[in-house]
Amino acid sequence: MEFQGTRQHARPVTGLFFGSFNPIHEGHVGIARYLLEEGLCDEVWFIVSPCNPFKVDRFLLPEAERLEIVKAAIRDDTRMQACDVEFTMPKPSYTVDTLRLLFDKHPDREFILVIGGDNVSAFSKWKDARWILKNCPIFVYPRLGEQVDLLSGMRLIQAPLFPLSATAIREMIVADKDITGLVPGEALPLVKKYYRKNI
């Protein structure tokens, strides 16, 4: 599997950025921006996961509200889309099932999976991990202070590092601390509204 910077593909290349986005923050958007500006993708889809099988015991804002926040966060960039494809699929959501569905629905596109470095060590536990590695290139973005041992079919991208996690941002909201600059400005009112109401 070859990776290129400035690409010359016959089909548009779509980066699939899966996540709970609980909430989406500037780190997420910065990674998507990097992929687009470096010519690694033509567009990025944020796949909002209703239920992550590895995070079933954690607080999760309702998926419709998280989707609304993602749409607000990226509304000024037409190269980015919020995708609710997993909302009607069995829960919890498994990445491989979504990939197979998208491959079937969009044979005119090439897809690249975008994951965080913290997912690599547990990747072998993902459902049909070998199938994913064989059939879908994977871009891995770094996380602060983490060493990543890539698997075959993965490429580490030098996306900008973001200092806080979504968990830390939720904790700041609970503590009534200012999150301006951590969450995209268009999404900030919704983040405050929904998380203050639900946490």
XYZ file of N, CA, C and O in Angstrom:
796
model
N 0.839 -1.185 0.000
C 0.000 0.000 0.000
C 0.877 1.239 0.000
O 1.717 1.390 0.864
N 0.731 2.116 -0.982
C 1.580 3.296 -1.064
C 0.823 4.527 -0.618
O -0.366 4.670 -0.869
N 1.543 5.428 0.042
C 0.984 6.702 0.455
C 1.704 7.787 -0.307
O 2.916 7.728 -0.506
N 0.973 8.803 -0.700
C 1.578 9.921 -1.401
C 1.155 11.216 -0.743
O 0.141 11.287 -0.086
N 1.960 12.255 -0.971
C 1.608 13.572 -0.461
C 0.697 14.249 -1.461
O -0.519 14.232 -1.376
N 1.269 14.862 -2.486
C 0.466 15.441 -3.552
C 0.023 14.291 -4.444
O 0.820 13.630 -5.086
N -1.269 14.031 -4.474
C -1.777 12.828 -5.109
C -2.256 13.075 -6.532
O -2.607 14.171 -6.898
N -2.277 12.011 -7.288
C -2.847 12.046 -8.622
C -3.752 10.827 -8.766
O -3.458 9.897 -9.498
N -4.836 10.845 -8.031
C -5.758 9.713 -8.019
C -6.898 9.968 -9.003
O -7.337 11.087 -9.200
N -7.384 8.881 -9.595
C -8.524 9.001 -10.499
C -9.805 9.247 -9.717
O -10.721 9.897 -10.204
N -9.861 8.731 -8.504
C -11.049 8.888 -7.673
C -10.744 9.816 -6.504
O -9.625 9.850 -6.009
N -11.749 10.587 -6.046
C -11.518 11.445 -4.883
C -11.185 10.614 -3.648
O -11.724 9.523 -3.454
N -10.280 11.129 -2.831
C -9.853 10.428 -1.627
C -10.518 11.071 -0.416
O -10.394 12.274 -0.184
N -11.211 10.242 0.343
C -11.947 10.711 1.510
C -11.321 10.143 2.777
O -11.205 8.924 2.931
N -10.923 11.029 3.675
C -10.444 10.602 4.983
C -11.625 10.354 5.900
O -12.528 11.204 5.993
N -11.656 9.197 6.532
C -12.742 8.841 7.447
C -12.237 8.986 8.876
O -11.419 8.194 9.340
N -12.719 10.000 9.546
C -12.282 10.330 10.904
C -13.384 9.869 11.852
O -14.380 10.556 12.040
N -13.240 8.671 12.413
C -14.228 8.114 13.328
C -13.997 8.664 14.730
O -12.863 8.916 15.136
N -15.076 8.806 15.484
C -14.905 9.226 16.865
C -16.213 9.517 17.549
O -17.265 9.661 16.921
N -16.139 9.599 18.870
C -17.301 10.004 19.654
C -17.519 11.504 19.523
O -18.654 11.978 19.596
N -16.403 12.249 19.344
C -16.467 13.718 19.261
C -17.339 14.247 20.406
O -18.376 14.849 20.198
N -16.845 14.016 21.605
C -17.622 14.205 22.827
C -16.971 15.198 23.799
O -16.648 14.829 24.920
N -16.752 16.471 23.380
C -17.169 17.095 22.124
C -16.016 17.168 21.108
O -14.854 16.943 21.442
N -16.362 17.528 19.868
C -15.348 17.849 18.871
C -14.584 19.071 19.365
O -15.147 19.955 20.016
N -13.277 19.108 19.091
C -12.480 20.253 19.535
C -11.496 20.671 18.448
O -11.458 20.061 17.358
N -10.713 21.695 18.729
C -9.806 22.240 17.716
C -8.757 21.225 17.287
O -8.233 21.296 16.172
N -8.426 20.267 18.153
C -7.486 19.226 17.765
C -8.023 18.377 16.637
O -7.314 18.078 15.664
N -9.287 17.980 16.736
C -9.917 17.195 15.672
C -9.925 17.963 14.353
O -9.548 17.433 13.308
N -10.371 19.193 14.401
C -10.478 20.001 13.186
C -9.092 20.284 12.617
O -8.889 20.302 11.396
N -8.107 20.476 13.497
C -6.745 20.721 13.043
C -6.166 19.540 12.282
O -5.438 19.718 11.293
N -6.484 18.324 12.716
C -6.026 17.125 12.012
C -6.652 17.058 10.621
O -5.975 16.787 9.625
N -7.953 17.307 10.541
C -8.638 17.300 9.242
C -8.047 18.362 8.320
O -7.797 18.116 7.126
N -7.810 19.533 8.860
C -7.227 20.620 8.075
C -5.849 20.223 7.533
O -5.509 20.505 6.380
N -5.048 19.585 8.380
C -3.720 19.141 7.976
C -3.815 18.171 6.795
O -3.078 18.287 5.804
N -4.699 17.184 6.891
C -4.862 16.204 5.821
C -5.238 16.862 4.500
O -4.746 16.483 3.427
N -6.089 17.868 4.586
C -6.545 18.569 3.383
C -5.459 19.473 2.817
O -5.194 19.475 1.608
N -4.810 20.220 3.676
C -3.809 21.187 3.216
C -2.544 20.516 2.700
O -1.848 21.063 1.839
N -2.242 19.323 3.216
C -1.073 18.582 2.750
C -1.375 17.746 1.503
O -0.494 17.053 0.987
N -2.598 17.796 1.022
C -2.964 17.045 -0.169
C -3.092 15.554 0.047
O -3.039 14.774 -0.907
N -3.272 15.132 1.299
C -3.413 13.715 1.601
C -4.840 13.221 1.379
O -5.066 12.030 1.196
N -5.794 14.140 1.420
C -7.206 13.824 1.181
C -7.850 14.970 0.415
O -7.399 16.114 0.501
N -8.912 14.645 -0.308
C -9.717 15.680 -0.967
C -10.794 16.192 -0.024
O -11.259 17.323 -0.158
N -11.215 15.354 0.899
C -12.248 15.717 1.852
C -12.100 14.835 3.087
O -11.447 13.783 3.047
N -12.698 15.275 4.178
C -12.680 14.501 5.417
C -14.102 14.383 5.936
O -14.817 15.388 6.038
N -14.498 13.155 6.238
C -15.814 12.920 6.832
C -15.618 12.593 8.311
O -14.845 11.687 8.662
N -16.325 13.308 9.161
C -16.327 13.011 10.589
C -17.450 12.009 10.852
O -18.628 12.357 10.772
N -17.072 10.766 11.118
C -18.054 9.707 11.367
C -18.382 9.712 12.855
O -17.605 9.236 13.685
N -19.539 10.256 13.198
C -19.936 10.361 14.604
C -20.454 9.004 15.076
O -21.439 8.485 14.549
N -19.767 8.415 16.051
C -20.114 7.076 16.535
C -21.111 7.166 17.685
O -20.828 7.812 18.704
N -22.268 6.518 17.557
C -23.244 6.539 18.647
C -22.730 5.849 19.898
O -22.992 6.274 21.015
N -21.979 4.755 19.711
C -21.515 3.975 20.857
C -20.209 3.289 20.504
O -20.184 2.418 19.638
N -19.133 3.687 21.153
C -17.826 3.082 20.942
C -17.711 1.835 21.817
O -17.899 1.914 23.029
N -17.409 0.654 21.225
C -17.351 -0.576 22.026
C -16.282 -0.554 23.113
O -16.341 -1.335 24.060
N -15.315 0.357 23.002
C -14.264 0.458 24.014
C -14.563 1.533 25.054
O -13.785 1.743 25.974
N -15.698 2.242 24.901
C -16.000 3.329 25.828
C -17.444 3.271 26.327
O -18.074 4.292 26.558
N -17.965 2.068 26.492
C -19.385 1.933 26.831
C -19.707 2.430 28.235
O -20.873 2.679 28.551
N -18.697 2.579 29.087
C -18.968 2.988 30.464
C -18.722 4.475 30.697
O -18.729 4.942 31.835
N -18.497 5.228 29.652
C -18.185 6.645 29.806
C -19.376 7.521 29.429
O -20.237 7.122 28.640
N -19.399 8.743 30.000
C -20.476 9.670 29.662
C -20.419 10.009 28.184
O -19.360 10.293 27.635
N -21.568 9.989 27.540
C -21.648 10.293 26.121
C -22.887 11.143 25.875
O -24.003 10.728 26.205
N -22.689 12.318 25.326
C -23.824 13.160 24.950
C -24.630 12.432 23.865
O -24.057 11.699 23.057
N -25.958 12.585 23.812
C -26.744 11.938 22.760
C -26.168 12.216 21.374
O -25.699 13.315 21.092
N -26.198 11.188 20.516
C -25.535 11.309 19.210
C -26.074 12.442 18.348
O -25.323 13.091 17.617
N -27.386 12.712 18.430
C -27.956 13.786 17.609
C -27.363 15.139 17.991
O -27.115 15.996 17.128
N -27.123 15.328 19.275
C -26.548 16.589 19.739
C -25.071 16.679 19.365
O -24.585 17.745 18.960
N -24.342 15.567 19.457
C -22.939 15.582 19.046
C -22.816 15.836 17.549
O -21.916 16.556 17.102
N -23.715 15.264 16.756
C -23.712 15.502 15.313
C -23.972 16.970 15.013
O -23.307 17.572 14.151
N -24.935 17.554 15.704
C -25.247 18.968 15.512
C -24.028 19.837 15.819
O -23.732 20.807 15.091
N -23.299 19.492 16.878
C -22.109 20.255 17.251
C -21.027 20.117 16.182
O -20.374 21.103 15.811
N -20.822 18.897 15.668
C -19.820 18.689 14.615
C -20.176 19.503 13.375
O -19.310 20.155 12.771
N -21.437 19.486 12.987
C -21.866 20.261 11.809
C -21.572 21.743 11.994
O -21.108 22.423 11.068
N -21.829 22.248 13.193
C -21.550 23.657 13.471
C -20.058 23.940 13.409
O -19.627 24.971 12.872
N -19.253 23.019 13.919
C -17.807 23.222 13.995
C -17.148 23.312 12.631
O -16.142 24.016 12.463
N -17.712 22.623 11.628
C -17.048 22.539 10.322
C -17.848 23.213 9.210
O -17.498 23.070 8.031
N -18.872 23.958 9.575
C -19.787 24.458 8.542
C -19.125 25.418 7.544
O -19.603 25.593 6.420
N -17.988 26.025 7.926
C -17.345 26.982 7.026
C -16.374 26.333 6.051
O -15.764 27.025 5.239
N -16.199 25.029 6.112
C -15.274 24.339 5.210
C -16.019 23.221 4.495
O -16.319 22.191 5.083
N -16.287 23.417 3.223
C -17.081 22.452 2.462
C -16.336 21.143 2.209
O -16.938 20.168 1.758
N -15.043 21.120 2.503
C -14.265 19.888 2.320
C -14.474 18.917 3.481
O -14.040 17.776 3.422
N -15.126 19.376 4.524
C -15.397 18.544 5.693
C -16.896 18.291 5.802
O -17.704 19.184 5.544
N -17.248 17.073 6.187
C -18.653 16.714 6.355
C -18.860 15.947 7.657
O -17.973 15.197 8.086
N -20.022 16.126 8.248
C -20.425 15.316 9.397
C -21.282 14.173 8.879
O -22.194 14.387 8.072
N -20.981 12.968 9.315
C -21.651 11.783 8.776
C -22.332 10.993 9.890
O -21.711 10.659 10.900
N -23.604 10.672 9.685
C -24.378 9.931 10.686
C -24.654 8.494 10.259
O -25.609 7.870 10.714
N -23.804 7.949 9.384
C -24.043 6.620 8.828
C -24.204 5.554 9.906
O -24.960 4.591 9.738
N -23.539 5.704 11.053
C -23.603 4.676 12.092
C -24.859 4.762 12.951
O -25.124 3.852 13.742
N -25.635 5.823 12.791
C -26.808 6.013 13.648
C -27.858 4.924 13.443
O -28.616 4.612 14.367
N -27.917 4.368 12.239
C -28.926 3.350 11.945
C -28.331 1.949 11.905
O -29.020 0.993 11.537
N -27.073 1.820 12.308
C -26.420 0.516 12.332
C -26.516 -0.091 13.731
O -26.770 0.623 14.701
N -26.313 -1.408 13.850
C -26.347 -2.043 15.172
C -25.315 -1.415 16.112
O -24.248 -0.976 15.673
N -25.656 -1.372 17.384
C -24.764 -0.808 18.392
C -24.249 -1.928 19.302
O -24.971 -2.877 19.567
N -22.982 -1.840 19.756
C -22.042 -0.743 19.506
C -21.519 -0.743 18.075
O -21.666 -1.728 17.359
N -20.921 0.366 17.692
C -20.444 0.539 16.327
C -19.070 -0.111 16.153
O -18.181 0.092 16.977
N -18.931 -0.867 15.074
C -17.638 -1.455 14.735
C -17.148 -0.846 13.431
O -17.861 -0.860 12.414
N -15.931 -0.341 13.456
C -15.393 0.380 12.308
C -15.444 -0.455 11.036
O -15.779 0.055 9.962
N -15.125 -1.738 11.135
C -15.076 -2.565 9.934
C -16.438 -2.648 9.254
O -16.530 -2.657 8.011
N -17.516 -2.707 10.032
C -18.858 -2.781 9.435
C -19.186 -1.496 8.694
O -19.788 -1.519 7.610
N -18.781 -0.369 9.265
C -19.020 0.919 8.606
C -18.186 1.043 7.346
O -18.664 1.536 6.306
N -16.945 0.600 7.401
C -16.091 0.646 6.208
C -16.695 -0.174 5.078
O -16.769 0.284 3.931
N -17.132 -1.376 5.394
C -17.717 -2.234 4.346
C -18.951 -1.582 3.733
O -19.152 -1.624 2.516
N -19.772 -0.973 4.577
C -20.963 -0.288 4.086
C -20.587 0.878 3.164
O -21.157 1.038 2.075
N -19.617 1.691 3.590
C -19.206 2.840 2.788
C -18.530 2.410 1.493
O -18.720 3.040 0.445
N -17.731 1.348 1.552
C -17.105 0.834 0.326
C -18.173 0.435 -0.694
O -18.043 0.701 -1.886
N -19.234 -0.219 -0.219
C -20.308 -0.664 -1.113
C -21.105 0.516 -1.666
O -21.493 0.526 -2.838
N -21.367 1.511 -0.803
C -22.197 2.654 -1.208
C -21.449 3.641 -2.097
O -22.061 4.360 -2.887
N -20.128 3.697 -1.969
C -19.354 4.713 -2.685
C -18.170 4.102 -3.423
O -17.004 4.385 -3.103
N -18.434 3.268 -4.436
C -17.328 2.663 -5.183
C -16.520 3.681 -5.982
O -15.430 3.363 -6.465
N -17.048 4.893 -6.105
C -16.366 5.952 -6.839
C -15.332 6.685 -5.987
O -14.658 7.597 -6.467
N -15.184 6.316 -4.733
C -14.262 7.002 -3.827
C -13.186 6.055 -3.312
O -13.386 4.847 -3.238
N -12.064 6.645 -2.939
C -11.052 5.928 -2.176
C -11.160 6.421 -0.741
O -11.335 7.614 -0.502
N -11.053 5.500 0.201
C -11.171 5.867 1.609
C -9.871 5.602 2.353
O -9.161 4.627 2.077
N -9.567 6.484 3.296
C -8.441 6.325 4.202
C -8.977 6.476 5.614
O -9.724 7.408 5.913
N -8.603 5.555 6.482
C -9.030 5.593 7.876
C -8.068 6.466 8.677
O -6.850 6.346 8.539
N -8.610 7.343 9.514
C -7.804 8.249 10.334
C -8.026 7.880 11.804
O -9.157 7.914 12.288
N -6.932 7.516 12.499
C -7.068 7.124 13.903
C -5.983 7.797 14.744
O -4.947 8.224 14.228
N -6.218 7.868 16.040
C -5.236 8.421 16.956
C -4.196 7.382 17.331
O -4.464 6.171 17.321
N -2.990 7.845 17.671
C -1.923 6.946 18.050
C -2.267 6.057 19.228
O -1.749 4.945 19.362
N -3.183 6.532 20.089
C -3.568 5.738 21.258
C -4.376 4.503 20.877
O -4.572 3.610 21.711
N -4.842 4.433 19.630
C -5.619 3.271 19.184
C -4.755 2.146 18.628
O -5.242 1.019 18.453
N -3.494 2.433 18.349
C -2.667 1.460 17.647
C -2.383 0.227 18.501
O -2.463 -0.907 18.021
N -2.065 0.411 19.772
C -1.696 -0.724 20.617
C -2.841 -1.719 20.781
O -2.612 -2.922 20.958
N -4.077 -1.236 20.714
C -5.241 -2.110 20.876
C -5.866 -2.481 19.534
O -6.917 -3.132 19.508
N -5.234 -2.094 18.426
C -5.862 -2.287 17.122
C -6.131 -3.760 16.831
O -7.137 -4.094 16.191
N -5.265 -4.641 17.296
C -5.458 -6.072 17.039
C -6.743 -6.608 17.666
O -7.240 -7.672 17.282
N -7.298 -5.868 18.634
C -8.548 -6.265 19.286
C -9.780 -5.780 18.525
O -10.903 -6.160 18.862
N -9.571 -4.911 17.540
C -10.701 -4.425 16.753
C -11.310 -5.584 15.964
O -10.606 -6.517 15.553
N -12.594 -5.509 15.752
C -13.275 -6.517 14.947
C -12.676 -6.552 13.540
O -12.560 -5.506 12.872
N -12.292 -7.723 13.089
C -11.726 -7.933 11.739
C -10.582 -6.958 11.442
O -10.503 -6.366 10.359
N -9.684 -6.829 12.410
C -8.567 -5.883 12.258
C -7.727 -6.189 11.025
O -7.273 -5.277 10.320
N -7.499 -7.469 10.742
C -6.683 -7.837 9.577
C -7.331 -7.387 8.282
O -6.652 -6.965 7.343
N -8.666 -7.503 8.229
C -9.376 -7.059 7.012
C -9.186 -5.565 6.813
O -8.949 -5.109 5.685
N -9.274 -4.805 7.891
C -9.096 -3.351 7.790
C -7.698 -3.031 7.281
O -7.521 -2.223 6.357
N -6.685 -3.649 7.873
C -5.300 -3.387 7.467
C -5.069 -3.738 6.001
O -4.298 -3.070 5.305
N -5.719 -4.776 5.527
C -5.530 -5.228 4.149
C -6.262 -4.348 3.146
O -5.787 -4.141 2.023
N -7.410 -3.809 3.544
C -8.289 -3.154 2.581
C -8.375 -1.637 2.680
O -8.934 -1.004 1.781
N -7.831 -1.054 3.749
C -7.984 0.395 3.917
C -6.692 1.001 4.471
O -6.267 0.636 5.582
N -6.043 1.907 3.732
C -4.880 2.606 4.288
C -5.273 3.326 5.578
O -6.420 3.759 5.731
N -4.325 3.452 6.494
C -4.610 4.060 7.791
C -3.598 5.160 8.080
O -2.388 4.925 8.046
N -4.094 6.350 8.347
C -3.263 7.454 8.815
C -3.392 7.526 10.334
O -4.501 7.511 10.869
N -2.261 7.622 11.008
C -2.241 7.680 12.465
C -1.725 9.057 12.880
O -0.636 9.465 12.467
N -2.521 9.775 13.676
C -2.054 11.075 14.156
C -1.518 10.936 15.575
O -2.001 10.129 16.359
N -0.470 11.679 15.899
C 0.184 11.525 17.196
C -0.631 12.111 18.332
O -1.450 13.003 18.155
N -0.399 11.587 19.519
C -0.952 12.136 20.755
C 0.226 12.541 21.634
O 1.289 11.921 21.590
N 0.052 13.559 22.431
C 1.138 14.074 23.257
C 1.738 12.992 24.159
O 1.015 12.285 24.846
N 3.060 12.877 24.106
C 3.771 11.992 25.010
C 3.654 10.516 24.720
O 4.035 9.690 25.541
N 3.139 10.136 23.532
C 2.946 8.729 23.226
C 3.918 8.250 22.150
O 4.166 8.948 21.171
N 4.478 7.067 22.350
C 5.268 6.392 21.334
C 4.347 5.441 20.583
O 3.554 4.730 21.206
N 4.458 5.430 19.261
C 3.558 4.610 18.461
C 4.361 3.588 17.652
O 5.279 3.962 16.913
N 4.016 2.321 17.815
C 4.612 1.255 17.005
C 3.604 0.894 15.923
O 2.632 0.169 16.171
N 3.834 1.413 14.722
C 2.875 1.255 13.638
C 2.820 -0.177 13.140
O 3.816 -0.898 13.143
N 1.644 -0.584 12.679
C 1.459 -1.866 12.028
C 1.573 -1.678 10.527
O 1.486 -0.562 10.010
N 1.772 -2.762 9.813
C 1.846 -2.692 8.357
C 0.542 -2.114 7.808
O -0.552 -2.523 8.221
N 0.655 -1.158 6.901
C -0.536 -0.511 6.354
C -0.871 0.795 7.025
O -1.825 1.464 6.643
N -0.084 1.175 8.044
C -0.302 2.432 8.758
C 0.797 3.437 8.426
O 1.928 3.069 8.160
N 0.435 4.697 8.453
C 1.401 5.777 8.244
C 1.184 6.841 9.318
O 0.059 7.299 9.526
N 2.260 7.234 9.977
C 2.183 8.311 10.962
C 2.205 9.655 10.247
O 3.084 9.914 9.421
N 1.226 10.509 10.521
C 1.194 11.837 9.913
C 1.617 12.866 10.956
O 1.381 12.703 12.140
N 2.238 13.910 10.483
C 2.777 14.931 11.390
C 1.772 16.048 11.629
O 2.064 17.226 11.449
N 0.574 15.652 12.005
C -0.475 16.633 12.298
C -0.118 17.384 13.580
O 0.593 16.862 14.435
N -0.611 18.617 13.738
C -0.305 19.385 14.947
C -0.866 18.713 16.191
O -1.955 18.143 16.177
N -0.086 18.770 17.273
C -0.520 18.189 18.540
C -1.459 19.145 19.263
O -1.297 20.360 19.198
N -2.449 18.575 19.944
C -3.418 19.363 20.688
C -3.243 19.032 22.163
O -3.172 17.862 22.537
N -3.170 20.040 23.029
C -2.781 19.789 24.421
C -3.843 19.147 25.315
O -3.504 18.620 26.371
N -5.113 19.182 24.918
C -6.171 18.681 25.795
C -7.027 17.641 25.098
O -7.187 17.655 23.877
N -7.608 16.741 25.881
C -8.528 15.734 25.362
C -9.963 16.214 25.519
O -10.242 17.177 26.238
N -10.879 15.503 24.852
C -12.303 15.818 25.023
C -12.713 15.626 26.476
O -13.539 16.379 27.005
N -12.129 14.618 27.144
C -12.430 14.385 28.562
C -12.051 15.601 29.396
O -12.822 16.049 30.261
N -10.862 16.153 29.137
C -10.405 17.330 29.881
C -11.309 18.528 29.624
O -11.595 19.317 30.541
N -11.780 18.661 28.391
C -12.674 19.777 28.068
C -14.003 19.618 28.797
O -14.559 20.587 29.332
N -14.523 18.403 28.877
C -15.760 18.171 29.630
C -15.563 18.527 31.101
O -16.443 19.112 31.745
N -14.406 18.160 31.642
C -14.115 18.476 33.039
C -14.042 19.984 33.253
O -14.476 20.500 34.297
N -13.517 20.708 32.266
C -13.470 22.158 32.355
C -14.870 22.755 32.344
O -15.159 23.717 33.053
N -15.754 22.160 31.539
C -17.140 22.644 31.486
C -17.816 22.446 32.838
O -18.500 23.346 33.346
N -17.620 21.276 33.433
C -18.198 20.991 34.759
C -17.685 21.990 35.790
O -18.429 22.464 36.658
N -16.394 22.341 35.676
C -15.781 23.280 36.624
C -16.053 24.737 36.255
O -15.545 25.650 36.916
N -16.858 24.941 35.208
C -17.217 26.281 34.740
C -15.983 27.101 34.344
O -15.912 28.303 34.585
N -15.009 26.422 33.715
C -13.822 27.108 33.218
C -14.007 27.493 31.754
O -14.808 26.890 31.039
N -13.270 28.490 31.309
C -13.392 29.006 29.951
C -12.782 28.031 28.951
O -11.622 27.642 29.081
N -13.553 27.597 27.952
C -13.044 26.692 26.916
C -12.915 27.397 25.572
O -12.744 26.748 24.544
N -12.979 28.720 25.579
C -12.794 29.481 24.350
C -11.426 29.155 23.753
O -10.423 29.118 24.460
N -11.393 28.890 22.467
C -10.154 28.548 21.795
C -9.867 27.058 21.756
O -9.023 26.609 20.986
N -10.559 26.292 22.580
C -10.383 24.843 22.591
C -11.393 24.142 21.695
O -11.139 23.057 21.179
N -12.530 24.771 21.532
C -13.624 24.261 20.702
C -13.849 25.262 19.567
O -13.767 26.473 19.800
N -14.078 24.799 18.327
C -14.334 25.740 17.234
C -15.418 26.753 17.603
O -16.445 26.391 18.190
N -15.181 28.004 17.247
C -16.062 29.090 17.670
C -17.520 28.893 17.314
O -18.411 29.207 18.117
N -17.783 28.371 16.110
C -19.176 28.177 15.683
C -19.891 27.142 16.554
O -21.114 27.162 16.669
N -19.112 26.223 17.130
C -19.717 25.157 17.937
C -19.767 25.494 19.415
O -20.464 24.821 20.183
N -19.057 26.522 19.842
C -18.923 26.834 21.263
C -20.267 27.015 21.983
O -20.472 26.434 23.060
N -21.219 27.785 21.437
C -22.509 27.945 22.137
C -23.240 26.620 22.348
O -23.829 26.387 23.414
N -23.187 25.734 21.338
C -23.869 24.446 21.457
C -23.181 23.548 22.485
O -23.845 22.842 23.252
N -21.851 23.571 22.484
C -21.109 22.766 23.454
C -21.486 23.181 24.872
O -21.794 22.338 25.734
N -21.489 24.473 25.137
C -21.849 24.958 26.468
C -23.287 24.593 26.818
O -23.572 24.117 27.926
N -24.172 24.772 25.864
C -25.593 24.504 26.103
C -25.843 23.027 26.427
O -26.469 22.690 27.448
N -25.355 22.119 25.582
C -25.679 20.712 25.738
C -24.919 20.050 26.879
O -25.466 19.226 27.615
N -23.642 20.395 27.031
C -22.855 19.710 28.076
C -23.207 20.217 29.467
O -23.227 19.441 30.430
N -23.492 21.481 29.600
C -23.913 21.977 30.915
C -25.232 21.372 31.339
O -25.503 21.170 32.528
N -26.064 21.078 30.357
C -27.392 20.511 30.651
C -27.303 19.020 31.004
O -28.058 18.521 31.840
N -26.340 18.308 30.401
C -26.323 16.847 30.505
C -25.314 16.268 31.481
O -25.524 15.169 32.002
N -24.205 16.945 31.685
C -23.168 16.350 32.550
C -23.603 16.396 34.012
O -24.018 17.428 34.497
